[in-house]
Amino acid sequence: MKSLRKYLDKIKPNFQPGGKFQKFRSTFDAFETFLFVPNHVTKKGSHIRDYIDLKRTMSIVVMALMPALLFGMWNVGYQHYLSVGQTVTFLEQFWFGFIAVFPIVVVAYVSGLSVEFIFAQIRGHEVNEGFLVSGMLIPLIMPVDTPLWMIAVATIFAVIFGKEVFGGTGMNIFNPALLARAFVFFAYPAKITGDFIWIEGLSDKSSKIVDGFSGATPLSQAANYAVDKIPSDLTLFLGNIPGSIGETSKLAILIGAAILLLSGIGNWRIMLTTVLGGLFMSLIFNLVGANPYMQISPITQLLMGGFLFGAVFMATDPVTAAQTNTGKYIYGFLVGVIAIMVRVFNPAYPEGMMLSILLMNAFAPLIDHYVVEANIKRRLKRISPIQK
Amino acid sequence: MSESLKIKKGLDIRIKGKAKEVLTDNLTFKKFSVDPSDFKNINPKLLIKAGEKVKAGTPLFHDKIREELIFVSPISGTLAEIERGEKRKILSLKIEADGLNESIDLGKPDLKSISREELSQLLLKSGLWAFIKQRPYSTIADYRNTPKAIFVSCFNTAPLAPTIDFLLKNDRKSFELGVEVLKKLTDGKIHLNIDGSKSVHEVFQQLKGVEINKFEGKHPAGNVGVQIHHIDPINKGDVVWTVQPEDLVIIGRFIDRGIVDMSRYVALTGSEILNPQYYKTIVGAEIEPMLKDNLTQEKHRFISGNVLSGKQIPNNGYLGFYDTQITVIPEGDHSEFLGWMMPGINKFSFSNTFFSKIFPKKEYSLDSNFNGGERAYVITGEFEKVLPMDIYPMQLIKAVLAEDIDMMEKLGIYEVAEEDFALCEYICTSKTEIQDIIKNGIDLMIKEMS
């Protein structure tokens, strides 16, 4: 590794101000700090620093997403061969899914990181690691048949208007990955709705689909009140069902959740209250029971669609969620409640989780404001126990 | 009414090199330095020229605005050099000891008959007033105020901090006299806060007329700011004074003998010290005699104070005015290939993201590497885990960055000092300089409120 270090030191001057490639300074910086933790030492304040940094944090989130990604790849292949009625081996299924999903991942990363690098250079900042996670989340919440150009456009839109206009990572109001999904959802409604987008190759009319294969997701079945067609809870849990790439297997998501919770990177407060909020709202609907959708059991509600994926990976985004601990409880609970509410009341938007999180992103600062105000009032009121 | 409190939040950094309870008291120190930057919010005006003779207790400089605030020489000798920086700013006054140990005799006061006013004047004249600090702002106390209470934190939870019981062992009488001085200075209560996890040291058992509060918990439970917050919090307009027990001993000696005797015990600590132990030295003394034949062969960082909030000094530097600890750690100016990706068996971290977590007792040698690059704040809720106060740290930091005085006041700037945020800075994932931010906030408040 010493020769690599030497080589980097040799070419570094070219990227400094005044060098040949000074326009790529932040790009060089990003790669250099990726390869080597820099030799910077503390100058002011604390002389020692914790070993954790944003790279470590973000890479753990990416690691937590791996089970969902790998299962998603297999499931894409499995669903495809199911729709065309072929029986193939596990490896063939996975390979098919890999070929379908990998380009989406690459496109999301390349388009998003390009924007990030350009903005970092303009601002004179180091490249922020935040997109490492967003770039992995975007493919996982897309239907597999989304055209690649659409993913590129959506990602670029999300990074510029969801993040950079607010000042970059850490300053954004809305979760960039969800913004990309919402962009696709609302900008291309004709292309991206219906039952054919969830399975690779199905929207291509020439493909031979087995008679009777629908490709509909459990959520759309529920929205059509075809409650009997919703798979069993176990199937929903294991995830060999149509849906967005990473959202189907609740088992894979829970493995990810375990990684996040054990490492302390994911916020348990938000995960817990989101699930509680979802259960609470489903139970209320059970009591009302006005239509078949309302009568679906709370557990099934949570296992359907992207609810768990959203609760574990999207609602917990520290930047766009509430920042105070008390605020996190309120925020998470409302995310859960509203997600189920949107699903049931507005079947035109089957995925309530996306809308619910984006809505609560907008309200998170307000929640924090009142939590902090309460703290200020409490502090003003306190009289010391000694003066009493 | 004495209180017993458990502090749940905080972090004890498991760093190698705690001082053994062994004392070396036969070293001689020749060079001394008084550094005006050790005193916050002081603008020094010299009272003496280079080359003049000084005794222990000879005034060196005073504050330009509050002229009664005098700072004195800790030792007898010659003022060898006045080191100046940009715009002739005084950086330090270097004194060469003559070994005669002469002191200025201000007369032994009678604590029973002396008035509060006379006592403060005497302490100001002796230069020992500088040891009495105040909250808000953690500056030298304003002698015109009467504090609602005085707090002495009698245990130190900072990394590798000296054991205060050990420091006080030989100075019990002086400590008791120091406490008597505090009683004169306030009509309010004197709070002595001790470590609740240990049995009450005999030094404290026989003290009368003071509150003995027990605190149990990790760092920063020993920070006086945290203790004030839990016992008698500061609201706008309140003033509380604080003194370190080690400094109270020096005040007590003065009452006892009428002279300035700034000798004190310090702990020489850190992973790069071969024999970490205690030494008898004097405020402002050079550190070289203690380090002789006592260092490893690494590249070092020398710190007067602890690793979290101490001051970096050169290898021939001097002990800071308030410090009772010298720490030496490795300088971390090396890069590590894919360091952020490694499992990290040897990387101590507050977070659960390194495998070092599976060794809950292991002690580590920690260096001064930044371990990453500065970023915008992304992670939330981490500072709350190491700041045991009913204060929203992130919101306060952002209020300071925005220079929003009204909000800073509401969110608790009066209650905090840099050291209370040192752990927040240590664990900060975004690698921001939080102690510096808080310092700027306090400086802004001092400027705006005076």
GROMACS .gro file of C-alpha atoms in nm, chain A residues 52 328, chain B residues 350 377 379-387 393-394 424 427-430:
model
   20
   52ILE     CA    1  -1.631   0.682   1.361
  328LYS     CA    2  -3.871   1.120   1.690
  738PHE     CA    3  -1.847   0.531   2.151
  765TYR     CA    4  -2.424   1.765   1.070
  767ILE     CA    5  -2.637   1.222   1.255
  768THR     CA    6  -2.880   1.340   1.520
  769GLY     CA    7  -2.930   1.231   1.877
  770GLU     CA    8  -2.568   1.134   1.948
  771PHE     CA    9  -2.466   1.440   2.153
  772GLU     CA   10  -2.760   1.389   2.386
  773LYS     CA   11  -2.605   1.061   2.497
  774VAL     CA   12  -2.295   1.226   2.645
  775LEU     CA   13  -2.433   1.555   2.776
  781PRO     CA   14  -2.687   2.034   2.240
  782MET     CA   15  -2.739   2.035   1.863
  812CYS     CA   16  -1.976   1.580   2.214
  815ILE     CA   17  -1.784   1.150   1.941
  816CYS     CA   18  -1.899   1.389   1.665
  817THR     CA   19  -1.940   1.185   1.345
  818SER     CA   20  -1.918   1.502   1.139
   0.00000   0.00000   0.00000
